[in-house]
Amino acid sequence: MIELLGIPVIETERLRLRGPKLADFDIWADCAASERSRFIGGPMDRGLAWRSFCHLTGHWVHRGFSTFIFADKATDSPYGMAGPWFPEGWPEPEIGWTVWATQAEGKGYAYEAARAARAWAYASLGWQTAISLIMPNNLRSQALAGRMDCSRDGDFLHATYGAMQVWRHPSPEQLQ
């Protein structure tokens, strides 16, 4: 197996943000097959979950950045993904997040990971702004965007996913 080199590892108080590993796939596939994935293109079968998972790796190769897998610092068990994302068809670079593991919900892990990933995108990629695209009924992600000091900045109509809310992240200067 080939391991992608050069993907940074970011450590927070409780988490390690790292590149995807094959061992992460089953946890992602379980999430993707469940109703929990309804805001990110699911539910989907394992074949589509595999394609989706491989988008993470391909994004690192072709864009030089992607969402990180955030994992428990002590056990390396993956809890979800968070970080910079800019697939074809997106209006601007995004900071995205998804909690995969049900036992990780409601513990602030997505907030911790998204903040660290946003700081990395601003410092390492030189981003001056970012958005998060959130489905109108995804109240938990909207609450997280608010906790990250994002503000509503219009709407975006995606050809596949439909209507999405644009949440604008504060600039690096606004965060200081």
JSON list of C-alpha atoms in Angstrom, two decimals:
[
{"chain": "A", "resi": 1, "resn": "MET", "atom": "CA", "xyz": [0.00, 0.00, 0.00]},
{"chain": "A", "resi": 2, "resn": "ILE", "atom": "CA", "xyz": [1.21, 3.51, -0.78]},
{"chain": "A", "resi": 3, "resn": "GLU", "atom": "CA", "xyz": [1.00, 6.07, 1.99]},
{"chain": "A", "resi": 4, "resn": "LEU", "atom": "CA", "xyz": [0.50, 9.70, 1.07]},
{"chain": "A", "resi": 5, "resn": "LEU", "atom": "CA", "xyz": [3.44, 11.72, 2.31]},
{"chain": "A", "resi": 6, "resn": "GLY", "atom": "CA", "xyz": [3.38, 15.32, 3.37]},
{"chain": "A", "resi": 7, "resn": "ILE", "atom": "CA", "xyz": [-0.08, 15.38, 4.93]},
{"chain": "A", "resi": 8, "resn": "PRO", "atom": "CA", "xyz": [0.35, 17.38, 8.10]},
{"chain": "A", "resi": 9, "resn": "VAL", "atom": "CA", "xyz": [-0.69, 16.07, 11.47]},
{"chain": "A", "resi": 10, "resn": "ILE", "atom": "CA", "xyz": [-2.33, 18.55, 13.82]},
{"chain": "A", "resi": 11, "resn": "GLU", "atom": "CA", "xyz": [-2.80, 17.79, 17.48]},
{"chain": "A", "resi": 12, "resn": "THR", "atom": "CA", "xyz": [-5.36, 19.45, 19.72]},
{"chain": "A", "resi": 13, "resn": "GLU", "atom": "CA", "xyz": [-6.10, 18.80, 23.36]},
{"chain": "A", "resi": 14, "resn": "ARG", "atom": "CA", "xyz": [-8.01, 15.58, 22.63]},
{"chain": "A", "resi": 15, "resn": "LEU", "atom": "CA", "xyz": [-7.60, 14.90, 18.92]},
{"chain": "A", "resi": 16, "resn": "ARG", "atom": "CA", "xyz": [-5.15, 14.10, 16.18]},
{"chain": "A", "resi": 17, "resn": "LEU", "atom": "CA", "xyz": [-6.05, 15.47, 12.74]},
{"chain": "A", "resi": 18, "resn": "ARG", "atom": "CA", "xyz": [-4.38, 13.37, 10.05]},
{"chain": "A", "resi": 19, "resn": "GLY", "atom": "CA", "xyz": [-4.77, 12.00, 6.57]},
{"chain": "A", "resi": 20, "resn": "PRO", "atom": "CA", "xyz": [-7.16, 9.15, 5.78]},
{"chain": "A", "resi": 21, "resn": "LYS", "atom": "CA", "xyz": [-6.13, 5.54, 6.37]},
{"chain": "A", "resi": 22, "resn": "LEU", "atom": "CA", "xyz": [-7.69, 2.42, 4.90]},
{"chain": "A", "resi": 23, "resn": "ALA", "atom": "CA", "xyz": [-8.56, 1.36, 8.46]},
{"chain": "A", "resi": 24, "resn": "ASP", "atom": "CA", "xyz": [-10.90, 4.40, 8.68]},
{"chain": "A", "resi": 25, "resn": "PHE", "atom": "CA", "xyz": [-13.13, 3.19, 5.86]},
{"chain": "A", "resi": 26, "resn": "ASP", "atom": "CA", "xyz": [-15.43, 0.84, 7.78]},
{"chain": "A", "resi": 27, "resn": "ILE", "atom": "CA", "xyz": [-16.38, 3.54, 10.28]},
{"chain": "A", "resi": 28, "resn": "TRP", "atom": "CA", "xyz": [-17.04, 5.96, 7.42]},
{"chain": "A", "resi": 29, "resn": "ALA", "atom": "CA", "xyz": [-19.05, 3.32, 5.50]},
{"chain": "A", "resi": 30, "resn": "ASP", "atom": "CA", "xyz": [-21.24, 2.68, 8.54]},
{"chain": "A", "resi": 31, "resn": "CYS", "atom": "CA", "xyz": [-21.93, 6.40, 8.88]},
{"chain": "A", "resi": 32, "resn": "ALA", "atom": "CA", "xyz": [-22.51, 6.80, 5.14]},
{"chain": "A", "resi": 33, "resn": "ALA", "atom": "CA", "xyz": [-25.05, 3.96, 5.15]},
{"chain": "A", "resi": 34, "resn": "SER", "atom": "CA", "xyz": [-27.03, 5.51, 7.97]},
{"chain": "A", "resi": 35, "resn": "GLU", "atom": "CA", "xyz": [-29.57, 8.29, 8.06]},
{"chain": "A", "resi": 36, "resn": "ARG", "atom": "CA", "xyz": [-26.89, 10.38, 9.78]},
{"chain": "A", "resi": 37, "resn": "SER", "atom": "CA", "xyz": [-25.33, 11.02, 6.34]},
{"chain": "A", "resi": 38, "resn": "ARG", "atom": "CA", "xyz": [-28.48, 12.63, 4.90]},
{"chain": "A", "resi": 39, "resn": "PHE", "atom": "CA", "xyz": [-26.88, 16.10, 4.92]},
{"chain": "A", "resi": 40, "resn": "ILE", "atom": "CA", "xyz": [-23.79, 14.99, 2.99]},
{"chain": "A", "resi": 41, "resn": "GLY", "atom": "CA", "xyz": [-25.20, 12.99, 0.10]},
{"chain": "A", "resi": 42, "resn": "GLY", "atom": "CA", "xyz": [-26.30, 9.81, 1.87]},
{"chain": "A", "resi": 43, "resn": "PRO", "atom": "CA", "xyz": [-27.39, 7.35, 2.80]},
{"chain": "A", "resi": 44, "resn": "MET", "atom": "CA", "xyz": [-25.19, 5.42, 0.40]},
{"chain": "A", "resi": 45, "resn": "ASP", "atom": "CA", "xyz": [-24.09, 1.84, -0.12]},
{"chain": "A", "resi": 46, "resn": "ARG", "atom": "CA", "xyz": [-20.50, 0.69, 0.48]},
{"chain": "A", "resi": 47, "resn": "GLY", "atom": "CA", "xyz": [-19.57, 1.21, -3.18]},
{"chain": "A", "resi": 48, "resn": "LEU", "atom": "CA", "xyz": [-20.60, 4.86, -3.12]},
{"chain": "A", "resi": 49, "resn": "ALA", "atom": "CA", "xyz": [-19.12, 5.24, 0.36]},
{"chain": "A", "resi": 50, "resn": "TRP", "atom": "CA", "xyz": [-15.80, 3.98, -1.06]},
{"chain": "A", "resi": 51, "resn": "ARG", "atom": "CA", "xyz": [-15.92, 6.53, -3.88]},
{"chain": "A", "resi": 52, "resn": "SER", "atom": "CA", "xyz": [-16.71, 9.26, -1.39]},
{"chain": "A", "resi": 53, "resn": "PHE", "atom": "CA", "xyz": [-13.88, 8.14, 0.91]},
{"chain": "A", "resi": 54, "resn": "CYS", "atom": "CA", "xyz": [-11.44, 8.16, -2.01]},
{"chain": "A", "resi": 55, "resn": "HIS", "atom": "CA", "xyz": [-12.41, 11.77, -2.74]},
{"chain": "A", "resi": 56, "resn": "LEU", "atom": "CA", "xyz": [-10.59, 12.68, 0.48]},
{"chain": "A", "resi": 57, "resn": "THR", "atom": "CA", "xyz": [-7.36, 11.12, -0.76]},
{"chain": "A", "resi": 58, "resn": "GLY", "atom": "CA", "xyz": [-7.77, 12.52, -4.27]},
{"chain": "A", "resi": 59, "resn": "HIS", "atom": "CA", "xyz": [-8.36, 15.98, -2.89]},
{"chain": "A", "resi": 60, "resn": "TRP", "atom": "CA", "xyz": [-5.00, 15.83, -1.08]},
{"chain": "A", "resi": 61, "resn": "VAL", "atom": "CA", "xyz": [-3.31, 14.78, -4.33]},
{"chain": "A", "resi": 62, "resn": "HIS", "atom": "CA", "xyz": [-4.96, 17.26, -6.68]},
{"chain": "A", "resi": 63, "resn": "ARG", "atom": "CA", "xyz": [-5.57, 20.29, -4.44]},
{"chain": "A", "resi": 64, "resn": "GLY", "atom": "CA", "xyz": [-2.75, 19.86, -1.93]},
{"chain": "A", "resi": 65, "resn": "PHE", "atom": "CA", "xyz": [-5.24, 19.92, 0.95]},
{"chain": "A", "resi": 66, "resn": "SER", "atom": "CA", "xyz": [-8.34, 18.09, 2.07]},
{"chain": "A", "resi": 67, "resn": "THR", "atom": "CA", "xyz": [-10.39, 17.37, 5.10]},
{"chain": "A", "resi": 68, "resn": "PHE", "atom": "CA", "xyz": [-8.47, 15.72, 7.89]},
{"chain": "A", "resi": 69, "resn": "ILE", "atom": "CA", "xyz": [-9.65, 12.64, 9.70]},
{"chain": "A", "resi": 70, "resn": "PHE", "atom": "CA", "xyz": [-10.04, 13.62, 13.32]},
{"chain": "A", "resi": 71, "resn": "ALA", "atom": "CA", "xyz": [-9.23, 10.77, 15.66]},
{"chain": "A", "resi": 72, "resn": "ASP", "atom": "CA", "xyz": [-8.89, 10.15, 19.36]},
{"chain": "A", "resi": 73, "resn": "LYS", "atom": "CA", "xyz": [-5.38, 11.18, 20.32]},
{"chain": "A", "resi": 74, "resn": "ALA", "atom": "CA", "xyz": [-4.82, 8.16, 22.57]},
{"chain": "A", "resi": 75, "resn": "THR", "atom": "CA", "xyz": [-6.33, 5.36, 20.45]},
{"chain": "A", "resi": 76, "resn": "ASP", "atom": "CA", "xyz": [-6.30, 6.82, 16.91]},
{"chain": "A", "resi": 77, "resn": "SER", "atom": "CA", "xyz": [-9.95, 5.76, 16.55]},
{"chain": "A", "resi": 78, "resn": "PRO", "atom": "CA", "xyz": [-11.50, 7.96, 13.85]},
{"chain": "A", "resi": 79, "resn": "TYR", "atom": "CA", "xyz": [-14.42, 10.13, 14.96]},
{"chain": "A", "resi": 80, "resn": "GLY", "atom": "CA", "xyz": [-15.03, 12.05, 11.73]},
{"chain": "A", "resi": 81, "resn": "MET", "atom": "CA", "xyz": [-13.55, 14.49, 9.27]},
{"chain": "A", "resi": 82, "resn": "ALA", "atom": "CA", "xyz": [-13.02, 18.24, 9.29]},
{"chain": "A", "resi": 83, "resn": "GLY", "atom": "CA", "xyz": [-11.04, 20.72, 7.30]},
{"chain": "A", "resi": 84, "resn": "PRO", "atom": "CA", "xyz": [-10.47, 22.54, 4.05]},
{"chain": "A", "resi": 85, "resn": "TRP", "atom": "CA", "xyz": [-12.43, 21.39, 1.05]},
{"chain": "A", "resi": 86, "resn": "PHE", "atom": "CA", "xyz": [-12.91, 22.85, -2.42]},
{"chain": "A", "resi": 87, "resn": "PRO", "atom": "CA", "xyz": [-14.37, 20.34, -4.87]},
{"chain": "A", "resi": 88, "resn": "GLU", "atom": "CA", "xyz": [-15.36, 21.25, -8.38]},
{"chain": "A", "resi": 89, "resn": "GLY", "atom": "CA", "xyz": [-18.67, 23.10, -8.37]},
{"chain": "A", "resi": 90, "resn": "TRP", "atom": "CA", "xyz": [-18.21, 24.73, -4.95]},
{"chain": "A", "resi": 91, "resn": "PRO", "atom": "CA", "xyz": [-18.49, 28.53, -4.95]},
{"chain": "A", "resi": 92, "resn": "GLU", "atom": "CA", "xyz": [-15.48, 29.07, -2.64]},
{"chain": "A", "resi": 93, "resn": "PRO", "atom": "CA", "xyz": [-13.11, 27.12, -0.43]},
{"chain": "A", "resi": 94, "resn": "GLU", "atom": "CA", "xyz": [-14.90, 25.56, 2.50]},
{"chain": "A", "resi": 95, "resn": "ILE", "atom": "CA", "xyz": [-14.20, 24.39, 6.01]},
{"chain": "A", "resi": 96, "resn": "GLY", "atom": "CA", "xyz": [-16.34, 21.29, 6.40]},
{"chain": "A", "resi": 97, "resn": "TRP", "atom": "CA", "xyz": [-17.01, 18.79, 9.17]},
{"chain": "A", "resi": 98, "resn": "THR", "atom": "CA", "xyz": [-18.82, 15.52, 9.69]},
{"chain": "A", "resi": 99, "resn": "VAL", "atom": "CA", "xyz": [-18.96, 13.34, 12.79]},
{"chain": "A", "resi": 100, "resn": "TRP", "atom": "CA", "xyz": [-18.87, 9.68, 11.77]},
{"chain": "A", "resi": 101, "resn": "ALA", "atom": "CA", "xyz": [-18.93, 7.89, 15.11]},
{"chain": "A", "resi": 102, "resn": "THR", "atom": "CA", "xyz": [-22.15, 8.13, 17.10]},
{"chain": "A", "resi": 103, "resn": "GLN", "atom": "CA", "xyz": [-20.22, 7.90, 20.38]},
{"chain": "A", "resi": 104, "resn": "ALA", "atom": "CA", "xyz": [-18.38, 11.11, 19.40]},
{"chain": "A", "resi": 105, "resn": "GLU", "atom": "CA", "xyz": [-21.52, 13.21, 18.92]},
{"chain": "A", "resi": 106, "resn": "GLY", "atom": "CA", "xyz": [-22.23, 16.04, 21.30]},
{"chain": "A", "resi": 107, "resn": "LYS", "atom": "CA", "xyz": [-18.75, 16.12, 22.84]},
{"chain": "A", "resi": 108, "resn": "GLY", "atom": "CA", "xyz": [-17.31, 19.12, 20.98]},
{"chain": "A", "resi": 109, "resn": "TYR", "atom": "CA", "xyz": [-14.95, 17.08, 18.82]},
{"chain": "A", "resi": 110, "resn": "ALA", "atom": "CA", "xyz": [-16.19, 18.57, 15.53]},
{"chain": "A", "resi": 111, "resn": "TYR", "atom": "CA", "xyz": [-15.76, 22.08, 16.96]},
{"chain": "A", "resi": 112, "resn": "GLU", "atom": "CA", "xyz": [-12.24, 21.30, 18.20]},
{"chain": "A", "resi": 113, "resn": "ALA", "atom": "CA", "xyz": [-11.26, 19.73, 14.87]},
{"chain": "A", "resi": 114, "resn": "ALA", "atom": "CA", "xyz": [-12.86, 22.40, 12.66]},
{"chain": "A", "resi": 115, "resn": "ARG", "atom": "CA", "xyz": [-11.20, 25.24, 14.60]},
{"chain": "A", "resi": 116, "resn": "ALA", "atom": "CA", "xyz": [-7.78, 23.59, 14.32]},
{"chain": "A", "resi": 117, "resn": "ALA", "atom": "CA", "xyz": [-8.28, 22.84, 10.61]},
{"chain": "A", "resi": 118, "resn": "ARG", "atom": "CA", "xyz": [-9.44, 26.41, 9.92]},
{"chain": "A", "resi": 119, "resn": "ALA", "atom": "CA", "xyz": [-6.37, 27.81, 11.71]},
{"chain": "A", "resi": 120, "resn": "TRP", "atom": "CA", "xyz": [-4.20, 25.51, 9.58]},
{"chain": "A", "resi": 121, "resn": "ALA", "atom": "CA", "xyz": [-5.92, 26.59, 6.34]},
{"chain": "A", "resi": 122, "resn": "TYR", "atom": "CA", "xyz": [-5.41, 30.25, 7.20]},
{"chain": "A", "resi": 123, "resn": "ALA", "atom": "CA", "xyz": [-1.78, 29.82, 8.31]},
{"chain": "A", "resi": 124, "resn": "SER", "atom": "CA", "xyz": [-0.55, 27.18, 5.84]},
{"chain": "A", "resi": 125, "resn": "LEU", "atom": "CA", "xyz": [-2.72, 27.72, 2.76]},
{"chain": "A", "resi": 126, "resn": "GLY", "atom": "CA", "xyz": [-2.95, 31.49, 3.11]},
{"chain": "A", "resi": 127, "resn": "TRP", "atom": "CA", "xyz": [-6.73, 31.54, 2.97]},
{"chain": "A", "resi": 128, "resn": "GLN", "atom": "CA", "xyz": [-8.21, 34.92, 3.86]},
{"chain": "A", "resi": 129, "resn": "THR", "atom": "CA", "xyz": [-11.75, 33.63, 4.14]},
{"chain": "A", "resi": 130, "resn": "ALA", "atom": "CA", "xyz": [-13.71, 30.41, 4.05]},
{"chain": "A", "resi": 131, "resn": "ILE", "atom": "CA", "xyz": [-17.31, 29.31, 3.94]},
{"chain": "A", "resi": 132, "resn": "SER", "atom": "CA", "xyz": [-19.22, 26.33, 5.21]},
{"chain": "A", "resi": 133, "resn": "LEU", "atom": "CA", "xyz": [-22.09, 25.04, 3.09]},
{"chain": "A", "resi": 134, "resn": "ILE", "atom": "CA", "xyz": [-24.86, 23.70, 5.30]},
{"chain": "A", "resi": 135, "resn": "MET", "atom": "CA", "xyz": [-28.19, 22.16, 4.40]},
{"chain": "A", "resi": 136, "resn": "PRO", "atom": "CA", "xyz": [-31.17, 24.20, 5.65]},
{"chain": "A", "resi": 137, "resn": "ASN", "atom": "CA", "xyz": [-32.40, 21.47, 8.03]},
{"chain": "A", "resi": 138, "resn": "ASN", "atom": "CA", "xyz": [-28.97, 20.64, 9.48]},
{"chain": "A", "resi": 139, "resn": "LEU", "atom": "CA", "xyz": [-29.49, 22.43, 12.78]},
{"chain": "A", "resi": 140, "resn": "ARG", "atom": "CA", "xyz": [-26.48, 20.85, 14.50]},
{"chain": "A", "resi": 141, "resn": "SER", "atom": "CA", "xyz": [-24.07, 22.09, 11.81]},
{"chain": "A", "resi": 142, "resn": "GLN", "atom": "CA", "xyz": [-25.71, 25.51, 11.87]},
{"chain": "A", "resi": 143, "resn": "ALA", "atom": "CA", "xyz": [-25.18, 25.65, 15.63]},
{"chain": "A", "resi": 144, "resn": "LEU", "atom": "CA", "xyz": [-21.53, 24.64, 15.18]},
{"chain": "A", "resi": 145, "resn": "ALA", "atom": "CA", "xyz": [-21.05, 27.33, 12.54]},
{"chain": "A", "resi": 146, "resn": "GLY", "atom": "CA", "xyz": [-22.47, 29.87, 14.98]},
{"chain": "A", "resi": 147, "resn": "ARG", "atom": "CA", "xyz": [-20.15, 28.62, 17.72]},
{"chain": "A", "resi": 148, "resn": "MET", "atom": "CA", "xyz": [-17.25, 29.17, 15.30]},
{"chain": "A", "resi": 149, "resn": "ASP", "atom": "CA", "xyz": [-18.38, 32.79, 14.86]},
{"chain": "A", "resi": 150, "resn": "CYS", "atom": "CA", "xyz": [-19.57, 32.23, 11.29]},
{"chain": "A", "resi": 151, "resn": "SER", "atom": "CA", "xyz": [-22.38, 34.36, 9.94]},
{"chain": "A", "resi": 152, "resn": "ARG", "atom": "CA", "xyz": [-25.02, 33.61, 7.33]},
{"chain": "A", "resi": 153, "resn": "ASP", "atom": "CA", "xyz": [-23.91, 34.93, 3.95]},
{"chain": "A", "resi": 154, "resn": "GLY", "atom": "CA", "xyz": [-26.61, 33.94, 1.48]},
{"chain": "A", "resi": 155, "resn": "ASP", "atom": "CA", "xyz": [-27.52, 30.72, -0.21]},
{"chain": "A", "resi": 156, "resn": "PHE", "atom": "CA", "xyz": [-26.04, 28.46, -2.85]},
{"chain": "A", "resi": 157, "resn": "LEU", "atom": "CA", "xyz": [-27.91, 26.15, -5.20]},
{"chain": "A", "resi": 158, "resn": "HIS", "atom": "CA", "xyz": [-25.89, 23.04, -5.94]},
{"chain": "A", "resi": 159, "resn": "ALA", "atom": "CA", "xyz": [-26.81, 20.96, -9.00]},
{"chain": "A", "resi": 160, "resn": "THR", "atom": "CA", "xyz": [-26.82, 17.71, -7.01]},
{"chain": "A", "resi": 161, "resn": "TYR", "atom": "CA", "xyz": [-27.45, 18.67, -3.38]},
{"chain": "A", "resi": 162, "resn": "GLY", "atom": "CA", "xyz": [-29.94, 21.50, -3.94]},
{"chain": "A", "resi": 163, "resn": "ALA", "atom": "CA", "xyz": [-30.32, 24.53, -1.69]},
{"chain": "A", "resi": 164, "resn": "MET", "atom": "CA", "xyz": [-27.51, 25.10, 0.79]},
{"chain": "A", "resi": 165, "resn": "GLN", "atom": "CA", "xyz": [-26.86, 27.88, 3.26]},
{"chain": "A", "resi": 166, "resn": "VAL", "atom": "CA", "xyz": [-23.57, 29.76, 3.04]},
{"chain": "A", "resi": 167, "resn": "TRP", "atom": "CA", "xyz": [-21.95, 30.43, 6.40]},
{"chain": "A", "resi": 168, "resn": "ARG", "atom": "CA", "xyz": [-18.98, 32.83, 6.28]},
{"chain": "A", "resi": 169, "resn": "HIS", "atom": "CA", "xyz": [-16.04, 32.24, 8.60]},
{"chain": "A", "resi": 170, "resn": "PRO", "atom": "CA", "xyz": [-14.31, 35.22, 10.19]},
{"chain": "A", "resi": 171, "resn": "SER", "atom": "CA", "xyz": [-11.08, 36.24, 8.47]},
{"chain": "A", "resi": 172, "resn": "PRO", "atom": "CA", "xyz": [-7.73, 35.53, 10.12]},
{"chain": "A", "resi": 173, "resn": "GLU", "atom": "CA", "xyz": [-7.58, 39.18, 11.21]},
{"chain": "A", "resi": 174, "resn": "GLN", "atom": "CA", "xyz": [-11.03, 38.99, 12.78]},
{"chain": "A", "resi": 175, "resn": "LEU", "atom": "CA", "xyz": [-9.95, 35.96, 14.81]},
{"chain": "A", "resi": 176, "resn": "GLN", "atom": "CA", "xyz": [-7.01, 37.78, 16.40]}
]
